[in-house]
PDB file of C-alpha atoms in Angstrom:
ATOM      1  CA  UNK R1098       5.279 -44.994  46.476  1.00 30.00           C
ATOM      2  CA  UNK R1099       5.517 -48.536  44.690  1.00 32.00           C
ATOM      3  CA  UNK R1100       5.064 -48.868  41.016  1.00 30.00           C
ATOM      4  CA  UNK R1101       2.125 -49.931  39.556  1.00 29.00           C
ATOM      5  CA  UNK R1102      -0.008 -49.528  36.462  1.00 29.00           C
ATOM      6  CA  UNK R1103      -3.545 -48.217  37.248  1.00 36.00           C
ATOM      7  CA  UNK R1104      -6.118 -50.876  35.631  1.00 36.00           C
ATOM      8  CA  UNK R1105      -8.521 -48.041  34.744  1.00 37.00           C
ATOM      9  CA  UNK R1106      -6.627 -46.697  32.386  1.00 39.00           C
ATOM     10  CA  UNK R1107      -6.912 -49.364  30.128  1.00 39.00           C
ATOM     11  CA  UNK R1108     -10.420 -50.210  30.809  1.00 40.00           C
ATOM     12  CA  UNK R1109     -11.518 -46.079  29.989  1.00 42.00           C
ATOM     13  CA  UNK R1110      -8.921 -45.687  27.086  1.00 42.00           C
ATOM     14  CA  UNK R1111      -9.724 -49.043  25.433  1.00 43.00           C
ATOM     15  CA  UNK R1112     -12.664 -49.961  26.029  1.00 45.00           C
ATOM     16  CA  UNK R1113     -15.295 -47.571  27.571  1.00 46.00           C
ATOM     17  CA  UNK R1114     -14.173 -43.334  26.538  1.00 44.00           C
ATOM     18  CA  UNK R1115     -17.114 -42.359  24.725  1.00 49.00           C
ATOM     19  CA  UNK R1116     -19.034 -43.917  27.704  1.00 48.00           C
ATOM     20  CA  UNK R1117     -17.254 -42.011  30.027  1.00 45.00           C
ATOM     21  CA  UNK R1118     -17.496 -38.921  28.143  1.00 43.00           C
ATOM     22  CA  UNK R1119     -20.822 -39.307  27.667  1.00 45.00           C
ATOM     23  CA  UNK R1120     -22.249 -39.848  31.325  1.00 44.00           C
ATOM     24  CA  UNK R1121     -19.669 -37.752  33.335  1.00 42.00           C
ATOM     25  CA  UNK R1122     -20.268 -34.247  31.786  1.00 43.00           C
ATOM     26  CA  UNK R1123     -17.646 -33.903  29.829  1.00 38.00           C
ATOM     27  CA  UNK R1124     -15.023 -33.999  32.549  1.00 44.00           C
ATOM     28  CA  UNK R1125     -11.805 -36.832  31.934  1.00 45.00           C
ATOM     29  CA  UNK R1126     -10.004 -37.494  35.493  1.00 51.00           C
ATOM     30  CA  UNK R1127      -6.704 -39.551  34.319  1.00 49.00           C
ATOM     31  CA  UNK R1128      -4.293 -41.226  36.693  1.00 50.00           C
ATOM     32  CA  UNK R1129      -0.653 -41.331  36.248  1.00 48.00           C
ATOM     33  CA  UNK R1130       1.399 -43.849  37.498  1.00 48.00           C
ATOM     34  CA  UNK R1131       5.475 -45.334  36.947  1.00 45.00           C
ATOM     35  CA  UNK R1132       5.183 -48.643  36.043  1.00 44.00           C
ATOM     36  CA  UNK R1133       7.060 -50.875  33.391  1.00 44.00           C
ATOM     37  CA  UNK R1134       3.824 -49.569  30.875  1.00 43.00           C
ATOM     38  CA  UNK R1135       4.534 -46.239  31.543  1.00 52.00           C
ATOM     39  CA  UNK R1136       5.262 -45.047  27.952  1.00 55.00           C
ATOM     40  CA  UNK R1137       2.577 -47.297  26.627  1.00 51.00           C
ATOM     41  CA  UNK R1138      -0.095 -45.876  29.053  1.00 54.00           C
ATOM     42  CA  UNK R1139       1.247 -42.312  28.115  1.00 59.00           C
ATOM     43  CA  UNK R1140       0.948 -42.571  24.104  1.00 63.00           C
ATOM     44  CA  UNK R1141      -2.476 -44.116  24.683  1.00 57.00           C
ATOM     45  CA  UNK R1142      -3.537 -40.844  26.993  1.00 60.00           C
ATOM     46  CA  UNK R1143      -2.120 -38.464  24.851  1.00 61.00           C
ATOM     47  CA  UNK R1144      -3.801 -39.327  22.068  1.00 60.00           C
ATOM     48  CA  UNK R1145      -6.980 -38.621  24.120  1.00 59.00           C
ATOM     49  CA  UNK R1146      -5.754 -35.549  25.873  1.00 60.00           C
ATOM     50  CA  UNK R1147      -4.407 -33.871  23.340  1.00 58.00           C
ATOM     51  CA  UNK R1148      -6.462 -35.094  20.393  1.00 58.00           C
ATOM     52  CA  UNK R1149      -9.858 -34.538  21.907  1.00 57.00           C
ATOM     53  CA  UNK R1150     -11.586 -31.622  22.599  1.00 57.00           C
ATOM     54  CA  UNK R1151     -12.730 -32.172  26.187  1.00 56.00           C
ATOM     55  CA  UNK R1152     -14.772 -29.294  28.363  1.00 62.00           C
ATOM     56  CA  UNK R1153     -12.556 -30.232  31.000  1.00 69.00           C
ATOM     57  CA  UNK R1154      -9.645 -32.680  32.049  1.00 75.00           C
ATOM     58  CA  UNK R1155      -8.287 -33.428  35.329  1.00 83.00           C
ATOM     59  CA  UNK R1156      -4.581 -34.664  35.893  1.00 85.00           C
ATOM     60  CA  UNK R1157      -3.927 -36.784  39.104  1.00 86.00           C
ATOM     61  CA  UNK R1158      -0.164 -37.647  39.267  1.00 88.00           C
ATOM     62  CA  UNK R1159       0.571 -40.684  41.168  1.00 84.00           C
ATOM     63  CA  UNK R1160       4.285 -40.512  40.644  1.00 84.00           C
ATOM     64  CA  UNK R1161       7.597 -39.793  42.728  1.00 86.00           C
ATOM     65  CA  UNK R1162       8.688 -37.220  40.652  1.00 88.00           C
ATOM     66  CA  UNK R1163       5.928 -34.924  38.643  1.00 90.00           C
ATOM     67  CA  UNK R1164       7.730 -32.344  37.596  1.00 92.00           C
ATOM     68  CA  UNK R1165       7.907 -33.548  33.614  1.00 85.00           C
ATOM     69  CA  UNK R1166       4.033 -34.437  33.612  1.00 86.00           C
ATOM     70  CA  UNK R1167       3.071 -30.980  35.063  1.00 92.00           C
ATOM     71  CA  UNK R1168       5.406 -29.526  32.679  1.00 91.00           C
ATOM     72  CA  UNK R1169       3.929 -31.842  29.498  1.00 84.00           C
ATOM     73  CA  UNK R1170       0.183 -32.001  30.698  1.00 83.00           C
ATOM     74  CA  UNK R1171      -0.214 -28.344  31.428  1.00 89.00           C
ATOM     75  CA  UNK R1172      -0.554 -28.022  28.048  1.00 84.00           C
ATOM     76  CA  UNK R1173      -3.670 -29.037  27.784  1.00 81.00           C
ATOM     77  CA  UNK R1174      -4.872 -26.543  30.324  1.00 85.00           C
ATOM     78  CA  UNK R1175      -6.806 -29.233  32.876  1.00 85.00           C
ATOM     79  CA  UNK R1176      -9.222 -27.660  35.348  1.00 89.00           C
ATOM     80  CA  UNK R1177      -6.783 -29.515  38.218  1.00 92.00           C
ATOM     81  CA  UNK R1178      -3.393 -31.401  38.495  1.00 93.00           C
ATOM     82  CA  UNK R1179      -2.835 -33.125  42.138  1.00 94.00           C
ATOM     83  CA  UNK R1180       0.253 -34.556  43.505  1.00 95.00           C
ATOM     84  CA  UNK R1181       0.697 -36.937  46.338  1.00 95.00           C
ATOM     85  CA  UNK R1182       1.372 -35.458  49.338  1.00 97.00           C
ATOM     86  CA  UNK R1183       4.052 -38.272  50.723  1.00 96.00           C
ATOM     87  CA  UNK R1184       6.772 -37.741  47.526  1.00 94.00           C
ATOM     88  CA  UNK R1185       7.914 -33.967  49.965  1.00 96.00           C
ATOM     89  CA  UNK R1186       8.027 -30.338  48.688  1.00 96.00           C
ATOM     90  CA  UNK R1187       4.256 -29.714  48.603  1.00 97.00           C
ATOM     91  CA  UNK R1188       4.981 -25.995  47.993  1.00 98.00           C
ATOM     92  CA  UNK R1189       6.978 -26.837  45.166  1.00 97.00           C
ATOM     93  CA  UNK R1190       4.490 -28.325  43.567  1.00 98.00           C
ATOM     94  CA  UNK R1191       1.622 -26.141  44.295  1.00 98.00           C
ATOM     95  CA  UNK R1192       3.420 -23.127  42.954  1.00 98.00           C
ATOM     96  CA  UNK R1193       4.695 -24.685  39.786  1.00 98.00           C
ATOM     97  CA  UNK R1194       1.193 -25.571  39.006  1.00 98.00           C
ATOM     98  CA  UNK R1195      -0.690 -22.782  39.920  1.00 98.00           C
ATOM     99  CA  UNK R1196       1.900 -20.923  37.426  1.00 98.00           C
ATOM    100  CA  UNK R1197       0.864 -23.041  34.454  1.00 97.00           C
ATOM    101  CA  UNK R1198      -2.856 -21.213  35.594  1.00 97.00           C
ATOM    102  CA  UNK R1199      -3.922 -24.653  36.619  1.00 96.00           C
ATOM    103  CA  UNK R1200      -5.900 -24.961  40.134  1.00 97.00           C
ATOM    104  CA  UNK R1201      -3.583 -27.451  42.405  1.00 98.00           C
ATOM    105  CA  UNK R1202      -4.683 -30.243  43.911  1.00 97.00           C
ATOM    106  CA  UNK R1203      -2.735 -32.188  46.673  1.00 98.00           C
ATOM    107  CA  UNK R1204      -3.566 -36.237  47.843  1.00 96.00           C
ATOM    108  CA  UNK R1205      -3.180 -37.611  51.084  1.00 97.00           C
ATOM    109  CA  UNK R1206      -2.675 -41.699  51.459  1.00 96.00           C
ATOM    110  CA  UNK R1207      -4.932 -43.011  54.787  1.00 96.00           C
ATOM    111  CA  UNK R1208      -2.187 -42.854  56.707  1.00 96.00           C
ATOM    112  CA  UNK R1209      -1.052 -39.081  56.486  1.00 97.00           C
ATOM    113  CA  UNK R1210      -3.642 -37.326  58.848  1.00 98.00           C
ATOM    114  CA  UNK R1211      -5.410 -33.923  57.949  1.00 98.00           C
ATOM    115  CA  UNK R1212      -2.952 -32.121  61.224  1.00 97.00           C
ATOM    116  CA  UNK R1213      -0.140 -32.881  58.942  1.00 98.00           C
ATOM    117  CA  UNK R1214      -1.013 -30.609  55.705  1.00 98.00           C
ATOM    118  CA  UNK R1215      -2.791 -28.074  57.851  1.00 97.00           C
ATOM    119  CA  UNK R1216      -0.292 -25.361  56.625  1.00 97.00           C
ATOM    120  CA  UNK R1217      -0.297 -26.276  52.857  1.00 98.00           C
ATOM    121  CA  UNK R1218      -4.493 -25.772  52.917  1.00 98.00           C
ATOM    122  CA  UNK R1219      -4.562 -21.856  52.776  1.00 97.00           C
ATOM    123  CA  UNK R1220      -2.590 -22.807  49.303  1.00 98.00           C
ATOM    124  CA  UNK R1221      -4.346 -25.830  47.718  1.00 98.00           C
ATOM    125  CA  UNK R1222      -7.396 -25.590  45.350  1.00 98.00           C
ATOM    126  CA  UNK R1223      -8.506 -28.935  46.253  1.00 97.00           C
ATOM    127  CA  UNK R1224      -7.552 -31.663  48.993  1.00 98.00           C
ATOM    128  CA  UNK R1225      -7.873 -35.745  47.419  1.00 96.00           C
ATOM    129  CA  UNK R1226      -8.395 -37.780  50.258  1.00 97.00           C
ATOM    130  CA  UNK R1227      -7.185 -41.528  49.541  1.00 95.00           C
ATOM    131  CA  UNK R1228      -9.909 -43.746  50.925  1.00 95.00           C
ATOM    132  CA  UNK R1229      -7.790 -46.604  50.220  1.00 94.00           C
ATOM    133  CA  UNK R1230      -4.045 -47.378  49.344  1.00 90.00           C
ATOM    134  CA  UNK R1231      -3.237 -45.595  45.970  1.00 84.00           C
ATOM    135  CA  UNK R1232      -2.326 -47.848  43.012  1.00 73.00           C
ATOM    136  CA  UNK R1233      -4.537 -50.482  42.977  1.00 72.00           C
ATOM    137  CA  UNK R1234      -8.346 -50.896  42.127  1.00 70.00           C
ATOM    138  CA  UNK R1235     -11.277 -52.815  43.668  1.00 74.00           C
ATOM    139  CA  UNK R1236      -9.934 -52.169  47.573  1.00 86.00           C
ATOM    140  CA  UNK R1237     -12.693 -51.606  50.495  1.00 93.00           C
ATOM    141  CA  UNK R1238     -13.389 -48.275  51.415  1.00 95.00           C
ATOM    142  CA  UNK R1239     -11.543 -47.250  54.515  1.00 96.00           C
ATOM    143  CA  UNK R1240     -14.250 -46.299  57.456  1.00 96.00           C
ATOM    144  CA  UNK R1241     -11.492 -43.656  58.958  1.00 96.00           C
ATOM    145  CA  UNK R1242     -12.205 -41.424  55.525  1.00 97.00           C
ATOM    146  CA  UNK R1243     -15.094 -39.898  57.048  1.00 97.00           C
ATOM    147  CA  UNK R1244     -13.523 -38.130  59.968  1.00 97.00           C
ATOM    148  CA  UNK R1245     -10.847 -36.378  57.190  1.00 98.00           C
ATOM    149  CA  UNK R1246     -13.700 -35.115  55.377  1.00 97.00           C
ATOM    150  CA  UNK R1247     -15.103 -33.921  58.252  1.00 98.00           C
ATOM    151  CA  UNK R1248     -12.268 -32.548  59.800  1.00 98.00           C
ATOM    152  CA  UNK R1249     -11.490 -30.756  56.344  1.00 98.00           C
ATOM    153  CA  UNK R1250     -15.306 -29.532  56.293  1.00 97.00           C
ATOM    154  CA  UNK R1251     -14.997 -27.651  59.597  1.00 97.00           C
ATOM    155  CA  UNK R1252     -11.030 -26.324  58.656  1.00 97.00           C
ATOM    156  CA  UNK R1253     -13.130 -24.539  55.226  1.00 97.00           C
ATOM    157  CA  UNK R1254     -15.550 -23.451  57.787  1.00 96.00           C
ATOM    158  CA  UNK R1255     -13.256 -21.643  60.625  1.00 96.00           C
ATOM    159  CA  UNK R1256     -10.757 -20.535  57.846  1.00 96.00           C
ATOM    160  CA  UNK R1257     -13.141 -19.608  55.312  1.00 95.00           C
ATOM    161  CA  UNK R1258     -10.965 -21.583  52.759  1.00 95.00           C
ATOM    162  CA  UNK R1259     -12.565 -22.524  49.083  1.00 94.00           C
ATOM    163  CA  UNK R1260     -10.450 -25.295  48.342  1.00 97.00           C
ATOM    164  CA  UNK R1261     -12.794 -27.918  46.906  1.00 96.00           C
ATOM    165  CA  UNK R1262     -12.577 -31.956  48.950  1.00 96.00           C
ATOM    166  CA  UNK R1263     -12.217 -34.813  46.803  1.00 94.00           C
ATOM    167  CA  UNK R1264     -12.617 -38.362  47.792  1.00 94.00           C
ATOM    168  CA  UNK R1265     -11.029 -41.749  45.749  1.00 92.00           C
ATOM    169  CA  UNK R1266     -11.469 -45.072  46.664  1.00 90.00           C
ATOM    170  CA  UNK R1267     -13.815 -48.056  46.989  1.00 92.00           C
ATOM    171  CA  UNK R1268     -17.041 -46.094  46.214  1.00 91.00           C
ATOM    172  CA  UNK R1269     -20.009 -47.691  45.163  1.00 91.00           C
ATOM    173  CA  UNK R1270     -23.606 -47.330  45.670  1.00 90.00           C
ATOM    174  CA  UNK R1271     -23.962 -48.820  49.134  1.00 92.00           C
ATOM    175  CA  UNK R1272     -21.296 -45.559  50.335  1.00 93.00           C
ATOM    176  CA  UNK R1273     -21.785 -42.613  47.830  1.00 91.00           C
ATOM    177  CA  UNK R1274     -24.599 -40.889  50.047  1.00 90.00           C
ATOM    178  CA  UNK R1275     -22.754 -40.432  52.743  1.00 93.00           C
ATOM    179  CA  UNK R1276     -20.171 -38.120  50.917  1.00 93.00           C
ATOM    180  CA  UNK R1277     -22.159 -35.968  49.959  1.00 89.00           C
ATOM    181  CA  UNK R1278     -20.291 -33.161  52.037  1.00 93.00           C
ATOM    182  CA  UNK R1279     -17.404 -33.880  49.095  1.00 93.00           C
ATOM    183  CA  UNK R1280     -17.432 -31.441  46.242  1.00 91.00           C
ATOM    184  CA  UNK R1281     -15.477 -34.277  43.761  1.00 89.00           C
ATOM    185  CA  UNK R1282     -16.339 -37.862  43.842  1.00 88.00           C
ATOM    186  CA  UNK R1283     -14.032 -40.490  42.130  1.00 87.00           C
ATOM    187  CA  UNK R1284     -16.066 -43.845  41.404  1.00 85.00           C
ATOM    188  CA  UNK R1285     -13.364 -46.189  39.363  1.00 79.00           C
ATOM    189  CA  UNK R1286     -13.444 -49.719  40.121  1.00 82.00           C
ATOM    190  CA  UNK R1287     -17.573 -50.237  40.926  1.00 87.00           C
ATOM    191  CA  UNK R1288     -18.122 -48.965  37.207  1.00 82.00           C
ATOM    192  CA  UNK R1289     -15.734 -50.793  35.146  1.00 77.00           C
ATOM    193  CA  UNK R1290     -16.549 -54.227  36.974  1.00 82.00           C
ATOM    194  CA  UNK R1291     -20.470 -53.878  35.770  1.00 82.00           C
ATOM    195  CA  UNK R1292     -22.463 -52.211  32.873  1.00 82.00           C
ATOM    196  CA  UNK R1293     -21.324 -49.178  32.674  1.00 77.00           C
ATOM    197  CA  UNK R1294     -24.500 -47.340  31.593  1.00 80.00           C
ATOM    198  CA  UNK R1295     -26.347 -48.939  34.678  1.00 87.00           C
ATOM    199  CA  UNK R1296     -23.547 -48.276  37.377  1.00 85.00           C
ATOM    200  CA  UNK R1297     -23.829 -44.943  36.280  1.00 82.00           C
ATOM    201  CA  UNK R1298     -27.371 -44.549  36.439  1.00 86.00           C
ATOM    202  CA  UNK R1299     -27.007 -46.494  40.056  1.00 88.00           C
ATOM    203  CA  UNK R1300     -25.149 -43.819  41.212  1.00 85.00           C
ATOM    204  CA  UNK R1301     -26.989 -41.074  39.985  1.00 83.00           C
ATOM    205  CA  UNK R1302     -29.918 -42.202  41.480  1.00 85.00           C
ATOM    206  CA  UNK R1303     -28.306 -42.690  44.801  1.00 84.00           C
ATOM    207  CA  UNK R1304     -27.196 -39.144  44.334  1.00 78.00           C
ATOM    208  CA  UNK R1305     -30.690 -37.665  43.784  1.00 75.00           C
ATOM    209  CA  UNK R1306     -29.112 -37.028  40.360  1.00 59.00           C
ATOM    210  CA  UNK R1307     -31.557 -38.833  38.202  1.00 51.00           C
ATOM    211  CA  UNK R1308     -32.219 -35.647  35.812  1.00 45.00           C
ATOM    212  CA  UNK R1309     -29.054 -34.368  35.156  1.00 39.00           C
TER     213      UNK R1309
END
């Protein structure tokens, strides 16, 4: 997984977190990546993880090794951490952070296929599916995303799983209603490029979700 450092960051931290907080119910989803910045972009988080008093945070580690952020981050008690599926030892993960008490979460890039982490599913609490490459913002929405969500829809079905389906990845208005079989919803790059306040409001409404 290449290095990179994940332009939202910056964008939320500096510029728009009471927005954020304000329109998306309390809930903080941060992304974690190695890059140069990397202690930078972690004193800047911190001070907003562990400083403020958030209903709930999630924790998505893009990284090859998470083992010191689920061991630093699980003190805040997020609702989820995910890992990337591609960096090996999915059980590994899952267990460490389901012992923190956290619900775990585990990403899959476009090219890793839903066959592949069939028998990690009866052990996640939610599946990420990448709907483009991880790492860098403002990418097109890959069409081959909607037969993973379907293909997880009808696993929960058969298996009677509960694990909750996330999608990530050039979302905007013109593609949010037709996810509306995911249960989580990531919307980064088609925010922070416009008014935030409207994009929001955009995508509520495309949502039916004009009143809450």
């Amino acid at each position: 997984m290449k290095d990179y450092t994940e332009a939202l960051i910056f964008k939320i931290v500096e510029e728009n977190y009471e927005n954020f907080v304000a329109n998306f119910d309390q809930t903080f989803q941060v992304f974690f990546g190695t890059s140069k910045y990397r202690n930078f972009i972690r004193e800047l988080l911190n001070k907003v993880l562990f400083e403020c008093k958030l209903e709930k945070n999630y924790i998505h580690l893009m990284v090859e090794n998470p083992k010191e952020y689920i061991e630093d981050y699980s003190k805040i008690k997020p609702e989820y951490m995910t890992f990337h599926y591609e960096i090996g030892n999915p059980l590994e993960w899952i267990k460490l952070i389901q012992s923190k008490g956290i619900k775990a979460g585990m990403s899959i890039k476009p090219s890793t296929t839903v066959e592949e982490i069939k028998s990690y599913l009866p052990y996640l609490d939610l599946v990420l599916v990448m709907s483009v490459e991880p790492g860098l913002g403002g990418q097109v929405f890959l069409e081959s995303t909607y037969l993973k969500i379907e293909e997880l829809v009808q696993y929960k079905k058969e298996y009677n799983n509960s694990f909750q389906i996330e999608v990530d990845g050039g979302i905007n208005s013109s593609n949010i209603e037709n996810l509306k079989k995911c249960d989580i919803i990531v919307v980064g790059s088609f925010i922070t490029k416009g008014v935030f306040k409207e994009r929001v409001e955009e995508l509520k409404k495309c949502c039916n979700l004009e009143e809450t």
